[in-house]
Amino acid sequence: MDEDYRMVSDIDHSVPSLDATTDAPLELGSYRSLISLAVPAIIASTGNAVMQFIDGLLLSRYSQTAMAAQGSAGIMAWAAMLLFVGTAAYADAFVAQYQGAGRRHRVAEVVWQALWFSLACGLILAVVASPLSLLFAYVGHDPTLVTGEQLYFKIILWGGVFPIAFAALAGFFLGRGDNRTLMVVELIAQVLNGVLDWLLIYGPGPFPEWGLAGAAIATVAAQAVGVAVALVIFLSRRHRRTYGSWRGRRLDLSLMGRLMRYGLPNGIRGMVEVFGWAAFMQVVGRLGVEELSVTNISWRLSGLVFPLWGISLAVTTQVGQAQGRGEPDLAALATWRGLSIAQVAMMLGAGVLVAWPEPMLRIFMPSDMSPAEVARTISTGVVLLRFIAAYCLVDAINLIMMGALAGAGDTKAMLAISTILFSGFVAAMLIMAYVGASLYALWAALTIQVALMAAAFLGRFLTGHWRSMRVIEQTLQD
């Protein structure tokens, strides 16, 4: 009999649940269950944004050039990793559907496939880090920026195995709805990153003053600790007994193939999108250090004010578990209610950006900036935050629909939509760079892009093609 239909006798499927929120079936589609998943997921999903925020904040006190270099190199490094991160992270949808179908023995097995994948990808990133960093010399940035960009980029990619492995392990917690545990792990990593940033950027006492390099090393070290803590929990006695988290460690080529079939389009889509945003950043960087710095600041603030990704993850979990149970109507209910929660959150975030832009922008102003430079930067930043507040509501539609489609397994259609729209966006960026478009014109183009994405993903969801989809293999019982 095919291994996909085998019974696994060494896992106790009758173990009483130690945590009803993660081992018992989720209550799907209710506002209460969505919020209970979304709140810890919001904190858990801000890991990269918070680390980038802390890096940028502390570097802004160190050097405006270092802060600008970190922002540009950070998004390029993320773009380089996202193919692998997005593929490994798709273990989340598999875990959710296996959990919904009551097939716990497959939960740990798919997480292990994502972990083996992350090790191979980490090696690839370490090898290509130095050659890829040379590309910064050809984007037209100030030479002082290029040196810092190359340094930060290489260090982040040398430690690229850690965010990929963390994405794989996060799938185990997110797919089961155990977002609180993931939140705690992320908080540990974020606090450690902040402490190491301060020690390695400024070099107090016996610590070295490494500046931009110190920020990169702190981020990699914090990510490594996050992986270690998550792995210890994954391999705990409880999870070994309930899910076979150690016994499921062998390489399963059939399951790996399924993960690649659905996960690679997800990873490629993420890479396409981030390269599109990276193209935007590179064109902004051609305008000057000041324009790039204020754009970086605005994006960092938006990443903290708008907790949308955590709500999207909650929708992915609920849609995945509903599809695993064969209940697409519950998946649709979870999606629409998740969207209503996201819209409320985005309106509150937009209100914060519009009401108090200057105090938030001022915390990033370096002490060595002249009053005239500070006034000019804040004036520009206020306008950019208004752009963000304007497009945030359609961005809620965008990410919630993406979360729902990903949970169902509609990753190929998502890839097609993103490829078409971002090809047009990058072409627009190249044309605007050629004609010397202003900073505000570039941000207007970005706003239009977000609206087009929202319309496209909403349209795909409304077709209902996702209703019959499942990423997990069929069983004899099905």
Short mmCIF file of C-alpha atoms in Angstrom, two decimals:
data_model
loop_
_atom_site.label_atom_id
_atom_site.label_comp_id
_atom_site.label_asym_id
_atom_site.label_seq_id
_atom_site.Cartn_x
_atom_site.Cartn_y
_atom_site.Cartn_z
CA MET A 1 0.00 0.00 0.00
CA ASP A 2 1.22 3.52 -0.81
CA GLU A 3 2.91 5.24 2.12
CA ASP A 4 0.40 8.11 1.87
CA TYR A 5 -2.28 5.69 3.12
CA ARG A 6 -0.25 3.93 5.82
CA MET A 7 -1.22 3.84 9.45
CA VAL A 8 1.49 5.00 11.82
CA SER A 9 1.40 2.79 14.89
CA ASP A 10 4.16 4.48 16.88
CA ILE A 11 2.21 7.72 17.35
CA ASP A 12 -0.49 7.89 19.98
CA HIS A 13 -3.40 9.60 18.22
CA SER A 14 -5.56 9.27 21.32
CA VAL A 15 -3.38 11.38 23.59
CA PRO A 16 -5.54 13.85 25.51
CA SER A 17 -4.96 17.41 24.36
CA LEU A 18 -2.73 19.43 26.66
CA ASP A 19 -3.81 22.61 24.90
CA ALA A 20 -7.27 22.65 23.44
CA THR A 21 -6.46 25.64 21.26
CA THR A 22 -3.85 23.74 19.27
CA ASP A 23 -4.54 20.00 19.44
CA ALA A 24 -8.34 20.04 19.33
CA PRO A 25 -10.19 21.15 16.18
CA LEU A 26 -10.37 24.91 15.81
CA GLU A 27 -13.68 26.73 15.93
CA LEU A 28 -13.68 28.02 12.36
CA GLY A 29 -15.20 31.23 11.04
CA SER A 30 -16.06 32.96 14.31
CA TYR A 31 -14.76 36.42 15.16
CA ARG A 32 -13.54 35.11 18.51
CA SER A 33 -11.44 32.33 17.00
CA LEU A 34 -10.02 34.63 14.31
CA ILE A 35 -9.03 37.28 16.84
CA SER A 36 -7.54 34.68 19.20
CA LEU A 37 -5.34 33.49 16.33
CA ALA A 38 -4.65 36.93 14.89
CA VAL A 39 -3.46 38.76 18.02
CA PRO A 40 -0.45 36.50 18.75
CA ALA A 41 0.14 36.08 15.00
CA ILE A 42 0.38 39.86 14.64
CA ILE A 43 3.23 39.91 17.14
CA ALA A 44 4.80 36.75 15.71
CA SER A 45 4.63 38.01 12.13
CA THR A 46 6.33 41.32 12.90
CA GLY A 47 9.65 39.59 13.61
CA ASN A 48 11.46 40.76 10.49
CA ALA A 49 9.76 44.18 10.52
CA VAL A 50 10.66 44.76 14.18
CA MET A 51 14.26 43.68 13.66
CA GLN A 52 14.53 45.99 10.64
CA PHE A 53 12.88 48.76 12.67
CA ILE A 54 15.32 48.35 15.56
CA ASP A 55 18.29 48.18 13.19
CA GLY A 56 17.14 51.34 11.44
CA LEU A 57 16.35 53.21 14.65
CA LEU A 58 19.72 52.54 16.27
CA LEU A 59 21.61 53.12 13.01
CA SER A 60 19.81 56.46 12.58
CA ARG A 61 21.59 57.58 15.77
CA TYR A 62 24.85 56.25 14.37
CA SER A 63 24.82 57.48 10.76
CA GLN A 64 22.20 58.55 8.22
CA THR A 65 24.20 56.83 5.48
CA ALA A 66 24.32 53.58 7.49
CA MET A 67 20.56 53.72 8.01
CA ALA A 68 19.92 54.28 4.30
CA ALA A 69 22.28 51.44 3.35
CA GLN A 70 20.63 49.08 5.82
CA GLY A 71 17.15 49.79 4.43
CA SER A 72 18.13 49.26 0.81
CA ALA A 73 20.32 46.20 1.46
CA GLY A 74 17.78 44.72 3.86
CA ILE A 75 15.00 44.61 1.31
CA MET A 76 17.36 43.23 -1.35
CA ALA A 77 18.54 40.50 1.03
CA TRP A 78 14.95 39.63 1.84
CA ALA A 79 14.17 39.50 -1.88
CA ALA A 80 17.07 37.09 -2.42
CA MET A 81 15.86 34.81 0.38
CA LEU A 82 12.14 34.97 -0.23
CA LEU A 83 11.99 32.23 -2.86
CA PHE A 84 13.27 29.84 -0.21
CA VAL A 85 11.45 31.41 2.75
CA GLY A 86 8.12 31.41 0.92
CA THR A 87 8.52 27.78 -0.10
CA ALA A 88 9.45 26.60 3.40
CA ALA A 89 6.71 28.73 4.95
CA TYR A 90 4.10 26.94 2.86
CA ALA A 91 4.41 24.07 5.33
CA ASP A 92 1.85 26.18 7.22
CA ALA A 93 -0.91 25.34 4.71
CA PHE A 94 0.02 21.64 4.72
CA VAL A 95 -0.01 21.52 8.52
CA ALA A 96 -3.39 23.27 8.64
CA GLN A 97 -4.97 20.88 6.14
CA TYR A 98 -3.46 17.76 7.75
CA GLN A 99 -4.65 19.01 11.15
CA GLY A 100 -8.12 19.70 9.77
CA ALA A 101 -8.23 16.22 8.21
CA GLY A 102 -7.19 14.63 11.53
CA ARG A 103 -3.93 13.20 10.10
CA ARG A 104 -1.48 14.25 12.78
CA HIS A 105 1.28 11.87 11.75
CA ARG A 106 1.76 13.89 8.54
CA VAL A 107 2.10 17.23 10.36
CA ALA A 108 5.64 16.67 11.64
CA GLU A 109 6.68 14.91 8.44
CA VAL A 110 5.94 17.92 6.24
CA VAL A 111 7.70 20.25 8.67
CA TRP A 112 10.81 18.08 8.42
CA GLN A 113 10.72 18.25 4.62
CA ALA A 114 10.70 22.04 4.91
CA LEU A 115 13.64 21.88 7.34
CA TRP A 116 15.74 19.71 5.00
CA PHE A 117 14.90 22.15 2.23
CA SER A 118 16.03 25.08 4.39
CA LEU A 119 19.44 23.53 5.02
CA ALA A 120 20.10 23.12 1.31
CA CYS A 121 18.93 26.66 0.56
CA GLY A 122 21.03 28.15 3.34
CA LEU A 123 24.13 26.64 1.75
CA ILE A 124 23.19 28.12 -1.63
CA LEU A 125 22.71 31.60 -0.14
CA ALA A 126 26.05 31.47 1.66
CA VAL A 127 27.81 30.66 -1.62
CA VAL A 128 26.11 33.36 -3.74
CA ALA A 129 26.15 36.16 -1.12
CA SER A 130 29.42 37.78 -2.22
CA PRO A 131 28.78 37.62 -6.00
CA LEU A 132 25.26 39.01 -5.62
CA SER A 133 26.50 41.89 -3.45
CA LEU A 134 28.44 43.23 -6.44
CA LEU A 135 25.13 44.23 -8.07
CA PHE A 136 24.85 47.23 -5.74
CA ALA A 137 27.67 48.89 -7.67
CA TYR A 138 25.46 49.09 -10.77
CA VAL A 139 22.27 50.73 -9.47
CA GLY A 140 23.58 54.29 -9.44
CA HIS A 141 23.73 54.85 -5.68
CA ASP A 142 26.25 57.08 -3.94
CA PRO A 143 29.57 55.17 -3.47
CA THR A 144 29.35 55.65 0.30
CA LEU A 145 26.00 53.86 0.23
CA VAL A 146 27.23 51.00 -1.95
CA THR A 147 29.98 49.93 0.46
CA GLY A 148 27.54 49.68 3.36
CA GLU A 149 24.87 47.99 1.26
CA GLN A 150 27.27 45.28 0.14
CA LEU A 151 28.47 44.62 3.69
CA TYR A 152 25.01 44.36 5.25
CA PHE A 153 23.68 42.26 2.36
CA LYS A 154 26.48 39.68 2.57
CA ILE A 155 26.19 39.17 6.32
CA ILE A 156 22.41 38.71 6.18
CA LEU A 157 22.71 36.15 3.36
CA TRP A 158 25.51 34.26 5.11
CA GLY A 159 22.98 33.66 7.88
CA GLY A 160 20.13 33.05 5.43
CA VAL A 161 19.54 29.49 6.64
CA PHE A 162 17.99 30.79 9.86
CA PRO A 163 14.98 32.74 8.50
CA ILE A 164 14.24 29.85 6.12
CA ALA A 165 14.39 27.25 8.90
CA PHE A 166 12.31 29.49 11.14
CA ALA A 167 9.67 29.78 8.41
CA ALA A 168 9.52 25.98 8.28
CA LEU A 169 9.15 25.63 12.04
CA ALA A 170 6.65 28.49 12.19
CA GLY A 171 4.41 26.43 9.92
CA PHE A 172 4.11 23.80 12.66
CA PHE A 173 2.75 26.36 15.11
CA LEU A 174 0.69 28.50 12.73
CA GLY A 175 -0.98 25.60 10.92
CA ARG A 176 -2.17 24.11 14.22
CA GLY A 177 -3.29 27.49 15.56
CA ASP A 178 -0.61 27.57 18.27
CA ASN A 179 0.24 31.19 17.55
CA ARG A 180 0.91 32.06 21.18
CA THR A 181 3.96 29.83 21.34
CA LEU A 182 5.30 31.35 18.14
CA MET A 183 4.68 34.82 19.56
CA VAL A 184 6.82 34.04 22.61
CA VAL A 185 9.65 32.71 20.44
CA GLU A 186 9.54 35.83 18.26
CA LEU A 187 9.58 38.11 21.30
CA ILE A 188 12.69 36.34 22.61
CA ALA A 189 14.43 36.87 19.27
CA GLN A 190 13.34 40.50 19.03
CA VAL A 191 14.54 41.41 22.51
CA LEU A 192 17.86 39.70 21.87
CA ASN A 193 18.20 41.55 18.56
CA GLY A 194 17.67 44.89 20.29
CA VAL A 195 20.27 44.16 22.97
CA LEU A 196 22.85 42.89 20.48
CA ASP A 197 22.18 45.85 18.17
CA TRP A 198 23.02 48.30 20.93
CA LEU A 199 26.14 46.38 21.94
CA LEU A 200 27.52 45.79 18.44
CA ILE A 201 26.56 49.06 16.73
CA TYR A 202 27.84 51.45 19.39
CA GLY A 203 30.39 49.22 21.15
CA PRO A 204 29.92 50.23 24.80
CA GLY A 205 32.55 49.04 27.26
CA PRO A 206 34.42 45.94 26.05
CA PHE A 207 32.19 45.40 23.01
CA PRO A 208 33.39 46.27 19.49
CA GLU A 209 31.90 49.24 17.63
CA TRP A 210 30.93 47.56 14.37
CA GLY A 211 28.22 49.97 13.20
CA LEU A 212 26.32 48.63 10.18
CA ALA A 213 28.09 45.26 10.35
CA GLY A 214 27.11 44.99 14.01
CA ALA A 215 23.44 45.49 13.12
CA ALA A 216 23.61 42.68 10.56
CA ILE A 217 25.42 40.31 12.93
CA ALA A 218 22.88 41.05 15.68
CA THR A 219 20.00 40.21 13.35
CA VAL A 220 21.56 36.92 12.24
CA ALA A 221 22.36 35.93 15.83
CA ALA A 222 18.82 36.70 17.01
CA GLN A 223 17.35 34.68 14.13
CA ALA A 224 19.60 31.74 15.03
CA VAL A 225 18.39 31.80 18.62
CA GLY A 226 14.77 31.95 17.42
CA VAL A 227 15.33 28.80 15.36
CA ALA A 228 16.98 27.01 18.28
CA VAL A 229 14.12 27.80 20.67
CA ALA A 230 11.45 26.82 18.12
CA LEU A 231 13.26 23.55 17.37
CA VAL A 232 13.47 22.64 21.06
CA ILE A 233 9.71 23.15 21.41
CA PHE A 234 8.98 21.23 18.21
CA LEU A 235 11.00 18.28 19.54
CA SER A 236 9.51 18.43 23.03
CA ARG A 237 8.17 15.22 24.60
CA ARG A 238 4.58 16.31 24.09
CA HIS A 239 5.02 16.90 20.37
CA ARG A 240 7.11 13.75 19.92
CA ARG A 241 4.24 11.78 21.44
CA THR A 242 1.33 13.57 19.73
CA TYR A 243 2.81 14.30 16.30
CA GLY A 244 5.88 12.07 16.09
CA SER A 245 8.06 15.16 15.69
CA TRP A 246 11.28 13.14 15.94
CA ARG A 247 10.15 9.98 14.14
CA GLY A 248 8.99 12.05 11.17
CA ARG A 249 12.48 13.36 10.43
CA ARG A 250 13.33 11.14 7.46
CA LEU A 251 13.44 12.55 3.94
CA ASP A 252 10.16 11.70 2.16
CA LEU A 253 10.58 12.42 -1.55
CA SER A 254 6.87 12.06 -2.27
CA LEU A 255 5.90 14.58 0.40
CA MET A 256 8.82 16.83 -0.52
CA GLY A 257 7.51 16.81 -4.07
CA ARG A 258 4.06 17.93 -2.93
CA LEU A 259 5.59 20.70 -0.84
CA MET A 260 7.59 21.89 -3.86
CA ARG A 261 4.55 21.64 -6.14
CA TYR A 262 2.56 24.10 -4.05
CA GLY A 263 5.29 25.84 -2.08
CA LEU A 264 7.57 26.87 -4.95
CA PRO A 265 4.88 28.98 -6.67
CA ASN A 266 4.28 30.61 -3.30
CA GLY A 267 8.00 31.29 -2.89
CA ILE A 268 8.43 32.55 -6.44
CA ARG A 269 5.44 34.84 -6.01
CA GLY A 270 6.92 36.30 -2.86
CA MET A 271 10.26 36.79 -4.59
CA VAL A 272 8.61 38.49 -7.58
CA GLU A 273 6.75 40.87 -5.29
CA VAL A 274 9.73 41.77 -3.15
CA PHE A 275 11.94 42.29 -6.20
CA GLY A 276 9.24 44.67 -7.43
CA TRP A 277 9.38 46.60 -4.17
CA ALA A 278 13.18 46.42 -4.30
CA ALA A 279 13.10 47.97 -7.78
CA PHE A 280 11.04 50.78 -6.30
CA MET A 281 13.64 51.29 -3.56
CA GLN A 282 16.52 51.31 -6.04
CA VAL A 283 14.81 53.97 -8.17
CA VAL A 284 14.15 56.04 -5.05
CA GLY A 285 17.81 55.61 -4.08
CA ARG A 286 18.86 57.25 -7.35
CA LEU A 287 17.16 60.45 -6.17
CA GLY A 288 19.53 60.71 -3.19
CA VAL A 289 20.34 59.55 0.33
CA GLU A 290 17.72 61.83 1.89
CA GLU A 291 14.89 60.49 -0.28
CA LEU A 292 15.91 56.89 0.36
CA SER A 293 16.17 57.50 4.10
CA VAL A 294 12.71 59.04 4.45
CA THR A 295 11.21 56.24 2.33
CA ASN A 296 12.85 53.64 4.59
CA ILE A 297 11.54 55.40 7.68
CA SER A 298 8.00 55.56 6.30
CA TRP A 299 7.97 51.87 5.42
CA ARG A 300 9.31 50.87 8.81
CA LEU A 301 6.59 52.85 10.53
CA SER A 302 3.89 51.35 8.31
CA GLY A 303 5.15 47.84 9.10
CA LEU A 304 4.62 48.47 12.80
CA VAL A 305 1.36 50.40 12.63
CA PHE A 306 -0.44 48.01 10.26
CA PRO A 307 -0.66 44.48 11.78
CA LEU A 308 -2.20 43.04 8.63
CA TRP A 309 0.09 40.10 8.02
CA GLY A 310 -0.84 38.47 11.32
CA ILE A 311 -4.53 38.61 10.41
CA SER A 312 -3.71 37.15 7.01
CA LEU A 313 -1.91 34.25 8.71
CA ALA A 314 -4.96 33.60 10.89
CA VAL A 315 -7.11 33.42 7.75
CA THR A 316 -4.64 31.04 6.09
CA THR A 317 -4.82 28.72 9.11
CA GLN A 318 -8.62 28.70 9.22
CA VAL A 319 -9.04 28.28 5.47
CA GLY A 320 -6.47 25.47 5.46
CA GLN A 321 -8.16 23.59 8.29
CA ALA A 322 -11.59 24.09 6.70
CA GLN A 323 -10.34 22.73 3.38
CA GLY A 324 -8.78 19.78 5.21
CA ARG A 325 -12.21 19.04 6.71
CA GLY A 326 -13.87 19.48 3.31
CA GLU A 327 -15.89 22.54 4.41
CA PRO A 328 -15.24 25.40 1.93
CA ASP A 329 -18.23 27.38 3.21
CA LEU A 330 -16.49 27.71 6.57
CA ALA A 331 -13.34 28.79 4.72
CA ALA A 332 -15.29 31.55 2.96
CA LEU A 333 -16.86 32.67 6.23
CA ALA A 334 -13.42 32.89 7.87
CA THR A 335 -12.13 34.93 4.94
CA TRP A 336 -14.90 37.55 4.97
CA ARG A 337 -14.82 37.92 8.73
CA GLY A 338 -11.04 38.14 8.65
CA LEU A 339 -11.35 40.93 6.09
CA SER A 340 -13.74 42.88 8.31
CA ILE A 341 -11.28 42.61 11.22
CA ALA A 342 -8.43 43.71 8.97
CA GLN A 343 -10.36 46.74 7.70
CA VAL A 344 -11.00 47.94 11.24
CA ALA A 345 -7.33 47.48 12.13
CA MET A 346 -6.21 49.33 9.02
CA MET A 347 -8.54 52.26 9.66
CA LEU A 348 -7.11 52.59 13.16
CA GLY A 349 -3.56 52.41 11.79
CA ALA A 350 -4.32 54.99 9.11
CA GLY A 351 -5.72 57.29 11.79
CA VAL A 352 -2.49 57.03 13.78
CA LEU A 353 -0.34 57.89 10.75
CA VAL A 354 -2.49 60.86 9.78
CA ALA A 355 -2.94 62.21 13.32
CA TRP A 356 0.60 61.88 14.69
CA PRO A 357 3.10 61.67 11.82
CA GLU A 358 5.69 64.12 13.12
CA PRO A 359 6.37 62.53 16.55
CA MET A 360 6.88 59.13 14.91
CA LEU A 361 9.19 60.53 12.24
CA ARG A 362 11.27 62.51 14.75
CA ILE A 363 12.49 59.41 16.57
CA PHE A 364 14.49 58.55 13.43
CA MET A 365 16.18 61.94 13.08
CA PRO A 366 19.98 61.67 13.63
CA SER A 367 21.43 64.08 16.17
CA ASP A 368 23.92 65.43 13.62
CA MET A 369 21.22 66.59 11.17
CA SER A 370 20.76 70.34 10.83
CA PRO A 371 17.37 71.84 11.75
CA ALA A 372 16.75 72.57 8.06
CA GLU A 373 17.43 68.94 7.10
CA VAL A 374 15.17 67.68 9.89
CA ALA A 375 12.34 69.98 8.82
CA ARG A 376 12.70 68.94 5.17
CA THR A 377 12.79 65.22 6.00
CA ILE A 378 9.75 65.41 8.29
CA SER A 379 7.81 67.45 5.73
CA THR A 380 8.45 64.79 3.09
CA GLY A 381 7.76 61.96 5.52
CA VAL A 382 4.34 63.37 6.43
CA VAL A 383 3.31 63.21 2.77
CA LEU A 384 4.59 59.64 2.39
CA LEU A 385 2.69 58.49 5.47
CA ARG A 386 -0.46 59.95 3.93
CA PHE A 387 0.15 57.86 0.83
CA ILE A 388 0.40 54.79 3.07
CA ALA A 389 -2.77 55.72 4.96
CA ALA A 390 -4.57 56.12 1.62
CA TYR A 391 -3.73 52.70 0.22
CA CYS A 392 -3.97 50.74 3.48
CA LEU A 393 -7.64 49.84 3.11
CA VAL A 394 -7.23 48.22 -0.30
CA ASP A 395 -4.08 46.54 1.01
CA ALA A 396 -6.29 44.81 3.58
CA ILE A 397 -8.27 43.24 0.72
CA ASN A 398 -5.02 42.31 -0.98
CA LEU A 399 -3.40 40.42 1.90
CA ILE A 400 -6.52 38.76 3.30
CA MET A 401 -7.42 37.36 -0.11
CA MET A 402 -3.83 36.19 -0.55
CA GLY A 403 -4.00 34.46 2.83
CA ALA A 404 -7.24 32.70 1.91
CA LEU A 405 -6.04 31.56 -1.52
CA ALA A 406 -2.76 30.31 -0.03
CA GLY A 407 -4.61 28.34 2.64
CA ALA A 408 -6.65 26.59 -0.03
CA GLY A 409 -3.66 25.86 -2.29
CA ASP A 410 -4.34 28.25 -5.18
CA THR A 411 -0.67 29.22 -5.40
CA LYS A 412 -0.23 28.92 -9.17
CA ALA A 413 -2.95 31.47 -9.90
CA MET A 414 -1.47 33.78 -7.26
CA LEU A 415 1.92 33.50 -8.96
CA ALA A 416 0.41 34.34 -12.36
CA ILE A 417 -1.35 37.43 -10.98
CA SER A 418 1.76 38.71 -9.21
CA THR A 419 4.03 38.08 -12.19
CA ILE A 420 1.77 40.04 -14.56
CA LEU A 421 1.22 42.98 -12.21
CA PHE A 422 4.80 43.29 -11.00
CA SER A 423 6.22 43.02 -14.51
CA GLY A 424 4.17 46.09 -15.33
CA PHE A 425 5.24 47.79 -12.10
CA VAL A 426 8.95 47.22 -12.70
CA ALA A 427 8.56 48.48 -16.28
CA ALA A 428 6.87 51.60 -14.90
CA MET A 429 9.73 52.09 -12.44
CA LEU A 430 12.31 51.88 -15.25
CA ILE A 431 10.42 54.43 -17.32
CA MET A 432 10.02 56.75 -14.35
CA ALA A 433 13.72 56.47 -13.55
CA TYR A 434 14.54 57.34 -17.16
CA VAL A 435 12.34 60.45 -17.21
CA GLY A 436 13.47 61.56 -13.74
CA ALA A 437 10.14 61.21 -11.93
CA SER A 438 9.80 62.81 -8.51
CA LEU A 439 9.56 60.97 -5.19
CA TYR A 440 5.85 61.68 -4.93
CA ALA A 441 5.23 60.39 -8.46
CA LEU A 442 6.97 57.13 -7.55
CA TRP A 443 4.80 56.77 -4.45
CA ALA A 444 1.67 57.45 -6.51
CA ALA A 445 2.66 54.57 -8.81
CA LEU A 446 3.15 52.33 -5.77
CA THR A 447 -0.33 53.20 -4.50
CA ILE A 448 -1.88 52.30 -7.87
CA GLN A 449 0.00 48.98 -7.82
CA VAL A 450 -1.43 48.06 -4.41
CA ALA A 451 -4.96 48.82 -5.63
CA LEU A 452 -4.51 46.69 -8.77
CA MET A 453 -3.25 43.76 -6.70
CA ALA A 454 -6.25 43.99 -4.37
CA ALA A 455 -8.67 43.95 -7.29
CA ALA A 456 -6.95 40.98 -8.93
CA PHE A 457 -6.77 38.78 -5.82
CA LEU A 458 -10.35 39.63 -4.83
CA GLY A 459 -11.49 38.69 -8.33
CA ARG A 460 -9.70 35.35 -8.12
CA PHE A 461 -11.27 34.56 -4.76
CA LEU A 462 -14.75 35.40 -6.04
CA THR A 463 -14.44 32.90 -8.90
CA GLY A 464 -14.62 30.10 -6.30
CA HIS A 465 -12.03 27.90 -8.03
CA TRP A 466 -10.28 27.46 -4.69
CA ARG A 467 -13.28 25.67 -3.14
CA SER A 468 -12.36 22.26 -4.54
CA MET A 469 -8.63 22.55 -3.82
CA ARG A 470 -6.53 20.65 -1.28
CA VAL A 471 -2.76 20.52 -1.04
CA ILE A 472 -2.69 17.24 0.90
CA GLU A 473 -3.01 13.84 -0.76
CA GLN A 474 -6.34 12.05 -0.82
CA THR A 475 -6.80 9.14 1.58
CA LEU A 476 -8.87 5.99 1.26
CA GLN A 477 -11.37 7.55 3.67
CA ASP A 478 -11.79 10.57 1.36
#
